């Protein structure tokens, strides 16, 4: 007779797996990827491919020769890191810098801490910020989007809408005078603006986010708290002085906010566990982003905000526990 | 422990920066280039050896309770001497390291060795310990400086290898932490395989 | 090791002796190095001055307060055969990325810039340190500029000076320092008839 | 539709045997009756090897307060009173009886006519429940008489009857409600009398519409008994969750349901109480669902306590060739058996036969901190954290994180995409914390 | 004015000397006020201890043991298993106390239920921790006393003195590294590991089984189980072997390592370690079985 199998209860498990979750995220990134290919053409495809391949290669090499542990490069997490890293760089970035970014993202951001599930910081953002600090010139050189572009080099570059706005306001110009210099809101929503490869189209990212919400890969708490706090924060300043501060909608659909709120901040490994904690985390990200955007040296603050909040995650996990069943209700 | 061992321990086995994790403030602060690290290392070595000598000479005369203040005064004096002499005769080096020279006073490596070694051992051992530790410190700072200079500016000891800029992050403070972290990991690996 | 017991007398005595000996040594070293240090400082200043003014045989130093700023500027009038050939102004700015930047700006008597050389800064190596002559030829663009015609500001701020890539703040600060020197220079030299007397 | 608020999962229901009427399984050749088939102190045997027994005769007495009497489920000769393998493979004291005929003890009413009226007073009811060895039939096997005695200073307000059967596969309670609804209601009325409560609520999950309809119709003849239609969600059958779902009261941590004026009984228990009080019949048989994907004839059997499991599997069509796991109880909280010779006990609600491919757990991967375990935990705990703390033997922190609130429903392990054995570690932690608490007092 | 000694020297000597004296006075006052009386000997004793904080002494760590020793002013009942009697003698001479003789001990695995001897009947598919497996079931082989093979003891060992043998599924103790701290004994939910006297030349004889079931039952699950037949008890001339609930136990204090009991065991449950090979062993075993 067969040997019986013994294990503790429960004896059934969901068919959900790490792999399925990861590939679900990859699938949800497709719309944004297509938009980026449309506007940045071959360069975007090349950078995305380079990032994905080199992320997987570094993960393989480190797991095989340094950690000497089991190989998990096919679980999809390295692919996500690769895509998100590519999404966070301008399409004119030299490919060797993309490779360095991948090495840092996987090597420094993930494997140093022991691999999947143990990294405190979002690996793609670690790679991005490393590149940002290391190659500030190349990382702030934004090619203008051209439909069906096939050009690889010598494309026209220009500042991002956020940079235009920040520069203008710091010169004392009025917001109303600066707005005509940037693409209209419909274009901003569709992605027809300068910026990193994957962050340009808010619409495509929202589409992917909705897919992830339906598949229950992410919960609504972090994106909602993040975007909500950005709206409130920028809204307050906009109401106080509309000549110096642009309206919340502009902040929502420009820069990497959508990408950050929906893909970066919601990274399971580096976000808090409880719903309450996720709300706090989202609000923290939103406030920090706006503080950097309005008062900091950089026009964009999403990466830094999320990384800073990543560092607070253990604290948030300690301080914001889920609501316990039968929790003693304190009577005033 | 033989004196040779006493001398060599500072390089890898008990390297003050990589293993004992002492004197990290200058290790992180001044090592933007290999030369800076080297200069700072030598300055520290001088202070270390001198204070070790003096401390080991007068150790039996110092009451326990004023031990630390006395050591600090001795160390601070040597640091000031280094500073004055350097400014007078090596103005270029002083320009590069000036800000960090006074920090040698609070470099826990110097006080640490005075307290843990020189106040217990004879003068010869203390000198050798100071030299060993100092050279180990110099080695560590030079190595870290070289790594940061190489990655950050594409140069070593000022000799440029590549055109243009390197990875700027290694010139900045985060690069110091990253570089130090991975060097410590490397040293640990080496120590493990030995 | 037998530790010496701490009593009131030996504690006070020890610490007093140690501090006294230390301070004596220090004072002696100070006295020995005082001369060389001053010579080294003077040599550095001289070197900077010679770099930013034409050939001279006589130097006269005076200090003026700038219109904006808390500290006075050092004006070095350079004479050749009794005739003023240039003024080297040791200026400063606090707008730098990290700490004060000091620089020596040389002017022809008519107000054109001879050259600019940095004295002291703590800007980011690899970025802001391009203001140094040895690191980059960026500061060469100031040569021969007449601040009364050219706006000494980076292009981003509406001026005519090219900024340093990725170190706009440093470039902006350097321009600020040069403007401070020129403003004071025009007040005290150009308007007062171009003489130190 | 009502349900509890925090957490919960929706495992595939697989109620394969829902339409199979309850069949009476023939009496086996020998039965093994363990002396510890209830929560609490094992019963003490009152006879020895070679003694003759009749069906329904008391063979072991539960002497402690939390213990239960055990009666013979067959008539015949006691072969031995010895240590026999139990469902975990450890040896526990049991009575083995060789079956000879089926002669019942006098006084047991085996007629199936319904007796509604109950003449006994509360304490007489409790005594009867005690004497006839009734325990909770939902799986926890808590002695029922203890629950029917409200502690001093507390007052029961509502009797909640658990007809939820939230475990997948299991259909025993479902069939019982359909076929013995009248008797269950009579049993509920008796329990209400014993508890002095005016109100009883039968909670049934929405996936049993026929049972809800049937019970609702029957309820109309009883004052104070209502049926509540509950959303399908596991673990709704857990006491605290059921109370929350049915009447929206939360039992505080570490407290019993009586704290919020509730007593919870299973429908099976109600039926057993009816039979005990009205028919004088001790708890000697129960309904067991035998089910499995490859099983030829999944069924609901009425089984004598002590029947070996393989007899049930045989009756359900025999053991399929690719069997990987046999589980006593439901798939979420049941116990994997390592020997099929073990007997059915008072708490055996089902026997599941799993194929090999559904038997193995997923390979264990690193935790990706997806927080699914935390979201499904019905007690609002953090299973990932508890598992780590328990694994690292940080027992004090386990206690602070309220590990003792865990009821081992298995939702966390069910939902974990990395297949981490969270509950395994938490169980170790719980037992260590429990030991620490006991040593403290 | 420009000499090496001038008024600058004077001013600095006087002012710094005054500061020094002032500091010394304050230090003295503070020292008087906040005098902490900690026995300096605690530090000295703690320095002698190995510093592994293994807990083998039964206290929280090495420093706790040092405090306990100094406080008790006696070494009675205080042992440091990793350090052995050398360390305790060191401490004794330091404090001028008498050190009891500490017999070197070593951890011994008292189960031979390898995959070969006790073939698994079921497959365990849960968390790899003995603590849980023990609470779940009797073990893959069915022996409720035998090793579960999940390696809790290996995890507990702070000295790398244990590893799991993949072939047998049993842990292996490396005698040279074992310091007898007892962590594995505590970690094993079935108390299979025992601390035994290391023995002369590391030679040990012990019953490698703790199964208390009846002989037949035990034998059904494991070929090398002690069946409690009592032959070894009869064989032993030194009363070192006792039989209790179907299980023989060899008292290491009475055992003279004559190893006469080993061949008479019909199930080979008695193990001898580090003895020179025995020439006639196979025949003796056969005879024993033939009886």
PDB file of C-alpha atoms in Angstrom, chain B:
ATOM      1  CA  UNK B   1      52.102  36.677  21.736  1.00  0.00           C
ATOM      2  CA  UNK B   2      55.233  37.370  19.795  1.00  0.00           C
ATOM      3  CA  UNK B   3      55.960  40.921  18.812  1.00  0.00           C
ATOM      4  CA  UNK B   4      55.664  40.056  15.128  1.00  0.00           C
ATOM      5  CA  UNK B   5      52.178  38.783  15.705  1.00  0.00           C
ATOM      6  CA  UNK B   6      51.503  41.808  17.812  1.00  0.00           C
ATOM      7  CA  UNK B   7      52.481  43.935  14.854  1.00  0.00           C
ATOM      8  CA  UNK B   8      50.713  42.046  12.077  1.00  0.00           C
ATOM      9  CA  UNK B   9      47.425  41.503  13.841  1.00  0.00           C
ATOM     10  CA  UNK B  10      46.270  44.984  12.925  1.00  0.00           C
ATOM     11  CA  UNK B  11      46.276  44.315   9.204  1.00  0.00           C
ATOM     12  CA  UNK B  12      43.561  41.723   8.810  1.00  0.00           C
ATOM     13  CA  UNK B  13      42.906  39.695  11.936  1.00  0.00           C
ATOM     14  CA  UNK B  14      42.209  42.638  14.210  1.00  0.00           C
ATOM     15  CA  UNK B  15      42.015  45.374  11.642  1.00  0.00           C
ATOM     16  CA  UNK B  16      40.734  48.416  13.540  1.00  0.00           C
ATOM     17  CA  UNK B  17      38.269  49.459  10.845  1.00  0.00           C
ATOM     18  CA  UNK B  18      37.164  46.219   9.249  1.00  0.00           C
ATOM     19  CA  UNK B  19      37.125  43.992  12.298  1.00  0.00           C
ATOM     20  CA  UNK B  20      37.155  46.068  15.476  1.00  0.00           C
ATOM     21  CA  UNK B  21      34.999  48.758  13.861  1.00  0.00           C
ATOM     22  CA  UNK B  22      36.925  51.510  15.616  1.00  0.00           C
ATOM     23  CA  UNK B  23      37.580  54.960  14.247  1.00  0.00           C
ATOM     24  CA  UNK B  24      34.741  54.841  11.764  1.00  0.00           C
ATOM     25  CA  UNK B  25      34.237  58.620  11.754  1.00  0.00           C
ATOM     26  CA  UNK B  26      37.449  59.380   9.846  1.00  0.00           C
ATOM     27  CA  UNK B  27      37.134  56.116   7.950  1.00  0.00           C
ATOM     28  CA  UNK B  28      33.860  57.316   6.500  1.00  0.00           C
ATOM     29  CA  UNK B  29      34.568  61.029   6.433  1.00  0.00           C
ATOM     30  CA  UNK B  30      37.950  61.525   4.816  1.00  0.00           C
ATOM     31  CA  UNK B  31      38.202  58.599   2.463  1.00  0.00           C
ATOM     32  CA  UNK B  32      37.013  60.362  -0.663  1.00  0.00           C
ATOM     33  CA  UNK B  33      40.359  59.525  -2.203  1.00  0.00           C
ATOM     34  CA  UNK B  34      43.150  57.088  -1.546  1.00  0.00           C
ATOM     35  CA  UNK B  35      45.559  59.894  -0.779  1.00  0.00           C
ATOM     36  CA  UNK B  36      43.312  61.449   1.837  1.00  0.00           C
ATOM     37  CA  UNK B  37      42.894  58.084   3.477  1.00  0.00           C
ATOM     38  CA  UNK B  38      46.612  57.494   3.449  1.00  0.00           C
ATOM     39  CA  UNK B  39      47.401  60.875   4.977  1.00  0.00           C
ATOM     40  CA  UNK B  40      44.788  60.536   7.660  1.00  0.00           C
ATOM     41  CA  UNK B  41      46.047  57.050   8.423  1.00  0.00           C
ATOM     42  CA  UNK B  42      49.603  58.218   8.883  1.00  0.00           C
ATOM     43  CA  UNK B  43      48.549  61.139  11.076  1.00  0.00           C
ATOM     44  CA  UNK B  44      46.538  58.792  13.224  1.00  0.00           C
ATOM     45  CA  UNK B  45      49.424  56.352  13.363  1.00  0.00           C
ATOM     46  CA  UNK B  46      51.712  59.063  14.698  1.00  0.00           C
ATOM     47  CA  UNK B  47      49.244  60.044  17.392  1.00  0.00           C
ATOM     48  CA  UNK B  48      48.592  56.429  18.199  1.00  0.00           C
ATOM     49  CA  UNK B  49      52.232  55.494  18.612  1.00  0.00           C
ATOM     50  CA  UNK B  50      53.087  58.626  20.587  1.00  0.00           C
ATOM     51  CA  UNK B  51      50.171  58.347  22.941  1.00  0.00           C
ATOM     52  CA  UNK B  52      50.802  54.622  23.382  1.00  0.00           C
ATOM     53  CA  UNK B  53      54.370  55.378  24.387  1.00  0.00           C
ATOM     54  CA  UNK B  54      53.440  58.052  26.881  1.00  0.00           C
ATOM     55  CA  UNK B  55      50.518  56.141  28.312  1.00  0.00           C
ATOM     56  CA  UNK B  56      52.561  52.992  28.792  1.00  0.00           C
ATOM     57  CA  UNK B  57      55.317  55.010  30.431  1.00  0.00           C
ATOM     58  CA  UNK B  58      53.161  56.770  32.976  1.00  0.00           C
ATOM     59  CA  UNK B  59      50.493  54.101  33.429  1.00  0.00           C
ATOM     60  CA  UNK B  60      51.591  53.151  36.905  1.00  0.00           C
ATOM     61  CA  UNK B  61      51.451  56.730  38.109  1.00  0.00           C
ATOM     62  CA  UNK B  62      47.912  57.441  36.989  1.00  0.00           C
ATOM     63  CA  UNK B  63      45.111  56.802  39.462  1.00  0.00           C
ATOM     64  CA  UNK B  64      42.275  54.793  38.040  1.00  0.00           C
ATOM     65  CA  UNK B  65      39.623  57.481  38.298  1.00  0.00           C
ATOM     66  CA  UNK B  66      41.470  60.117  36.284  1.00  0.00           C
ATOM     67  CA  UNK B  67      42.760  57.617  33.783  1.00  0.00           C
ATOM     68  CA  UNK B  68      40.493  58.674  30.911  1.00  0.00           C
ATOM     69  CA  UNK B  69      40.919  62.463  31.379  1.00  0.00           C
ATOM     70  CA  UNK B  70      44.686  62.043  31.476  1.00  0.00           C
ATOM     71  CA  UNK B  71      44.700  59.900  28.345  1.00  0.00           C
ATOM     72  CA  UNK B  72      42.479  62.365  26.551  1.00  0.00           C
ATOM     73  CA  UNK B  73      44.752  65.248  27.442  1.00  0.00           C
ATOM     74  CA  UNK B  74      47.765  63.325  26.199  1.00  0.00           C
ATOM     75  CA  UNK B  75      46.054  62.349  22.971  1.00  0.00           C
ATOM     76  CA  UNK B  76      44.696  65.851  22.419  1.00  0.00           C
ATOM     77  CA  UNK B  77      48.162  67.289  22.860  1.00  0.00           C
ATOM     78  CA  UNK B  78      49.643  65.013  20.236  1.00  0.00           C
ATOM     79  CA  UNK B  79      46.797  65.760  17.859  1.00  0.00           C
ATOM     80  CA  UNK B  80      47.381  69.467  18.242  1.00  0.00           C
ATOM     81  CA  UNK B  81      51.058  68.952  17.669  1.00  0.00           C
ATOM     82  CA  UNK B  82      50.308  67.048  14.475  1.00  0.00           C
ATOM     83  CA  UNK B  83      47.967  69.780  13.405  1.00  0.00           C
ATOM     84  CA  UNK B  84      50.446  72.561  14.025  1.00  0.00           C
ATOM     85  CA  UNK B  85      53.332  70.746  12.432  1.00  0.00           C
ATOM     86  CA  UNK B  86      51.305  69.735   9.445  1.00  0.00           C
ATOM     87  CA  UNK B  87      50.038  73.237   8.853  1.00  0.00           C
ATOM     88  CA  UNK B  88      53.529  74.612   9.132  1.00  0.00           C
ATOM     89  CA  UNK B  89      55.381  72.170   6.966  1.00  0.00           C
ATOM     90  CA  UNK B  90      52.790  70.270   4.890  1.00  0.00           C
ATOM     91  CA  UNK B  91      50.197  72.936   4.031  1.00  0.00           C
ATOM     92  CA  UNK B  92      48.748  71.011   1.079  1.00  0.00           C
ATOM     93  CA  UNK B  93      47.979  67.914   3.106  1.00  0.00           C
ATOM     94  CA  UNK B  94      46.668  70.138   5.855  1.00  0.00           C
ATOM     95  CA  UNK B  95      44.282  71.726   3.397  1.00  0.00           C
ATOM     96  CA  UNK B  96      42.841  68.347   2.440  1.00  0.00           C
ATOM     97  CA  UNK B  97      42.631  66.885   5.937  1.00  0.00           C
ATOM     98  CA  UNK B  98      42.440  69.993   8.066  1.00  0.00           C
ATOM     99  CA  UNK B  99      38.887  69.503   9.155  1.00  0.00           C
ATOM    100  CA  UNK B 100      39.469  65.947  10.243  1.00  0.00           C
ATOM    101  CA  UNK B 101      42.756  66.241  12.100  1.00  0.00           C
ATOM    102  CA  UNK B 102      41.150  67.526  15.318  1.00  0.00           C
ATOM    103  CA  UNK B 103      38.741  64.606  15.101  1.00  0.00           C
ATOM    104  CA  UNK B 104      41.619  62.238  15.809  1.00  0.00           C
ATOM    105  CA  UNK B 105      41.137  63.252  19.435  1.00  0.00           C
ATOM    106  CA  UNK B 106      37.824  61.509  19.601  1.00  0.00           C
ATOM    107  CA  UNK B 107      38.877  58.675  17.322  1.00  0.00           C
ATOM    108  CA  UNK B 108      37.985  55.809  19.584  1.00  0.00           C
ATOM    109  CA  UNK B 109      40.803  53.802  18.077  1.00  0.00           C
ATOM    110  CA  UNK B 110      43.421  55.938  19.800  1.00  0.00           C
ATOM    111  CA  UNK B 111      41.718  56.068  23.161  1.00  0.00           C
ATOM    112  CA  UNK B 112      40.711  52.434  22.760  1.00  0.00           C
ATOM    113  CA  UNK B 113      44.269  51.252  22.284  1.00  0.00           C
ATOM    114  CA  UNK B 114      45.530  53.456  25.088  1.00  0.00           C
ATOM    115  CA  UNK B 115      42.902  52.080  27.407  1.00  0.00           C
ATOM    116  CA  UNK B 116      42.874  48.467  26.284  1.00  0.00           C
ATOM    117  CA  UNK B 117      46.509  47.916  25.435  1.00  0.00           C
ATOM    118  CA  UNK B 118      49.024  50.570  26.406  1.00  0.00           C
ATOM    119  CA  UNK B 119      47.693  50.976  29.937  1.00  0.00           C
ATOM    120  CA  UNK B 120      48.367  47.295  30.554  1.00  0.00           C
ATOM    121  CA  UNK B 121      51.474  46.430  28.571  1.00  0.00           C
ATOM    122  CA  UNK B 122      55.092  47.496  28.480  1.00  0.00           C
ATOM    123  CA  UNK B 123      56.368  50.301  26.284  1.00  0.00           C
ATOM    124  CA  UNK B 124      57.890  48.207  23.516  1.00  0.00           C
ATOM    125  CA  UNK B 125      54.703  46.178  23.049  1.00  0.00           C
ATOM    126  CA  UNK B 126      52.714  49.391  23.086  1.00  0.00           C
ATOM    127  CA  UNK B 127      54.833  50.947  20.379  1.00  0.00           C
ATOM    128  CA  UNK B 128      54.515  47.874  18.226  1.00  0.00           C
ATOM    129  CA  UNK B 129      50.812  47.682  18.882  1.00  0.00           C
ATOM    130  CA  UNK B 130      50.458  51.339  17.970  1.00  0.00           C
ATOM    131  CA  UNK B 131      52.443  50.839  14.789  1.00  0.00           C
ATOM    132  CA  UNK B 132      50.524  47.721  13.829  1.00  0.00           C
ATOM    133  CA  UNK B 133      47.162  49.229  14.546  1.00  0.00           C
ATOM    134  CA  UNK B 134      48.153  52.473  12.887  1.00  0.00           C
ATOM    135  CA  UNK B 135      49.330  50.758   9.739  1.00  0.00           C
ATOM    136  CA  UNK B 136      46.235  48.606   9.749  1.00  0.00           C
ATOM    137  CA  UNK B 137      44.178  51.756  10.047  1.00  0.00           C
ATOM    138  CA  UNK B 138      46.162  53.398   7.277  1.00  0.00           C
ATOM    139  CA  UNK B 139      45.743  50.304   5.137  1.00  0.00           C
ATOM    140  CA  UNK B 140      41.991  50.260   5.719  1.00  0.00           C
ATOM    141  CA  UNK B 141      41.562  53.957   5.029  1.00  0.00           C
ATOM    142  CA  UNK B 142      43.718  53.822   1.939  1.00  0.00           C
ATOM    143  CA  UNK B 143      41.838  50.786   0.659  1.00  0.00           C
ATOM    144  CA  UNK B 144      38.463  52.375   1.266  1.00  0.00           C
ATOM    145  CA  UNK B 145      39.690  55.629  -0.236  1.00  0.00           C
ATOM    146  CA  UNK B 146      41.036  53.802  -3.258  1.00  0.00           C
ATOM    147  CA  UNK B 147      37.775  51.941  -3.800  1.00  0.00           C
ATOM    148  CA  UNK B 148      35.766  55.128  -3.507  1.00  0.00           C
ATOM    149  CA  UNK B 149      38.145  57.080  -5.697  1.00  0.00           C
ATOM    150  CA  UNK B 150      38.200  54.335  -8.299  1.00  0.00           C
ATOM    151  CA  UNK B 151      34.428  53.965  -8.463  1.00  0.00           C
ATOM    152  CA  UNK B 152      33.587  57.569  -7.825  1.00  0.00           C
ATOM    153  CA  UNK B 153      36.133  59.358  -9.951  1.00  0.00           C
ATOM    154  CA  UNK B 154      37.736  56.643 -12.042  1.00  0.00           C
ATOM    155  CA  UNK B 155      41.137  57.343 -10.541  1.00  0.00           C
ATOM    156  CA  UNK B 156      43.556  56.025  -7.951  1.00  0.00           C
ATOM    157  CA  UNK B 157      45.888  58.349  -6.059  1.00  0.00           C
ATOM    158  CA  UNK B 158      44.836  61.061  -8.457  1.00  0.00           C
ATOM    159  CA  UNK B 159      45.772  59.177 -11.616  1.00  0.00           C
ATOM    160  CA  UNK B 160      42.742  59.111 -13.830  1.00  0.00           C
ATOM    161  CA  UNK B 161      41.791  55.960 -15.699  1.00  0.00           C
ATOM    162  CA  UNK B 162      38.618  56.939 -17.444  1.00  0.00           C
ATOM    163  CA  UNK B 163      37.205  59.927 -19.183  1.00  0.00           C
ATOM    164  CA  UNK B 164      34.442  61.846 -17.516  1.00  0.00           C
ATOM    165  CA  UNK B 165      32.854  61.155 -14.164  1.00  0.00           C
ATOM    166  CA  UNK B 166      32.533  57.966 -12.241  1.00  0.00           C
ATOM    167  CA  UNK B 167      29.713  56.885  -9.980  1.00  0.00           C
ATOM    168  CA  UNK B 168      29.151  59.975  -7.951  1.00  0.00           C
ATOM    169  CA  UNK B 169      27.508  58.115  -5.108  1.00  0.00           C
ATOM    170  CA  UNK B 170      30.876  56.760  -4.040  1.00  0.00           C
ATOM    171  CA  UNK B 171      32.209  60.241  -3.563  1.00  0.00           C
ATOM    172  CA  UNK B 172      29.279  61.124  -1.373  1.00  0.00           C
ATOM    173  CA  UNK B 173      28.634  59.907   2.154  1.00  0.00           C
ATOM    174  CA  UNK B 174      26.377  56.969   1.159  1.00  0.00           C
ATOM    175  CA  UNK B 175      29.223  55.588  -0.930  1.00  0.00           C
ATOM    176  CA  UNK B 176      31.431  55.535   2.146  1.00  0.00           C
ATOM    177  CA  UNK B 177      28.921  53.395   3.986  1.00  0.00           C
ATOM    178  CA  UNK B 178      28.311  51.110   1.029  1.00  0.00           C
ATOM    179  CA  UNK B 179      32.018  50.718   0.358  1.00  0.00           C
ATOM    180  CA  UNK B 180      32.849  50.069   3.997  1.00  0.00           C
ATOM    181  CA  UNK B 181      30.011  47.560   4.299  1.00  0.00           C
ATOM    182  CA  UNK B 182      31.131  45.498   1.357  1.00  0.00           C
ATOM    183  CA  UNK B 183      34.790  45.696   2.380  1.00  0.00           C
ATOM    184  CA  UNK B 184      33.877  44.376   5.823  1.00  0.00           C
ATOM    185  CA  UNK B 185      31.905  41.587   4.157  1.00  0.00           C
ATOM    186  CA  UNK B 186      34.921  40.808   2.009  1.00  0.00           C
ATOM    187  CA  UNK B 187      37.292  40.745   4.981  1.00  0.00           C
ATOM    188  CA  UNK B 188      34.881  38.461   6.841  1.00  0.00           C
ATOM    189  CA  UNK B 189      34.846  36.099   3.906  1.00  0.00           C
ATOM    190  CA  UNK B 190      38.623  36.089   3.752  1.00  0.00           C
ATOM    191  CA  UNK B 191      38.848  35.462   7.479  1.00  0.00           C
ATOM    192  CA  UNK B 192      36.386  32.599   7.231  1.00  0.00           C
ATOM    193  CA  UNK B 193      38.266  30.823   4.468  1.00  0.00           C
ATOM    194  CA  UNK B 194      41.559  31.130   6.276  1.00  0.00           C
TER     195      UNK B 194
END
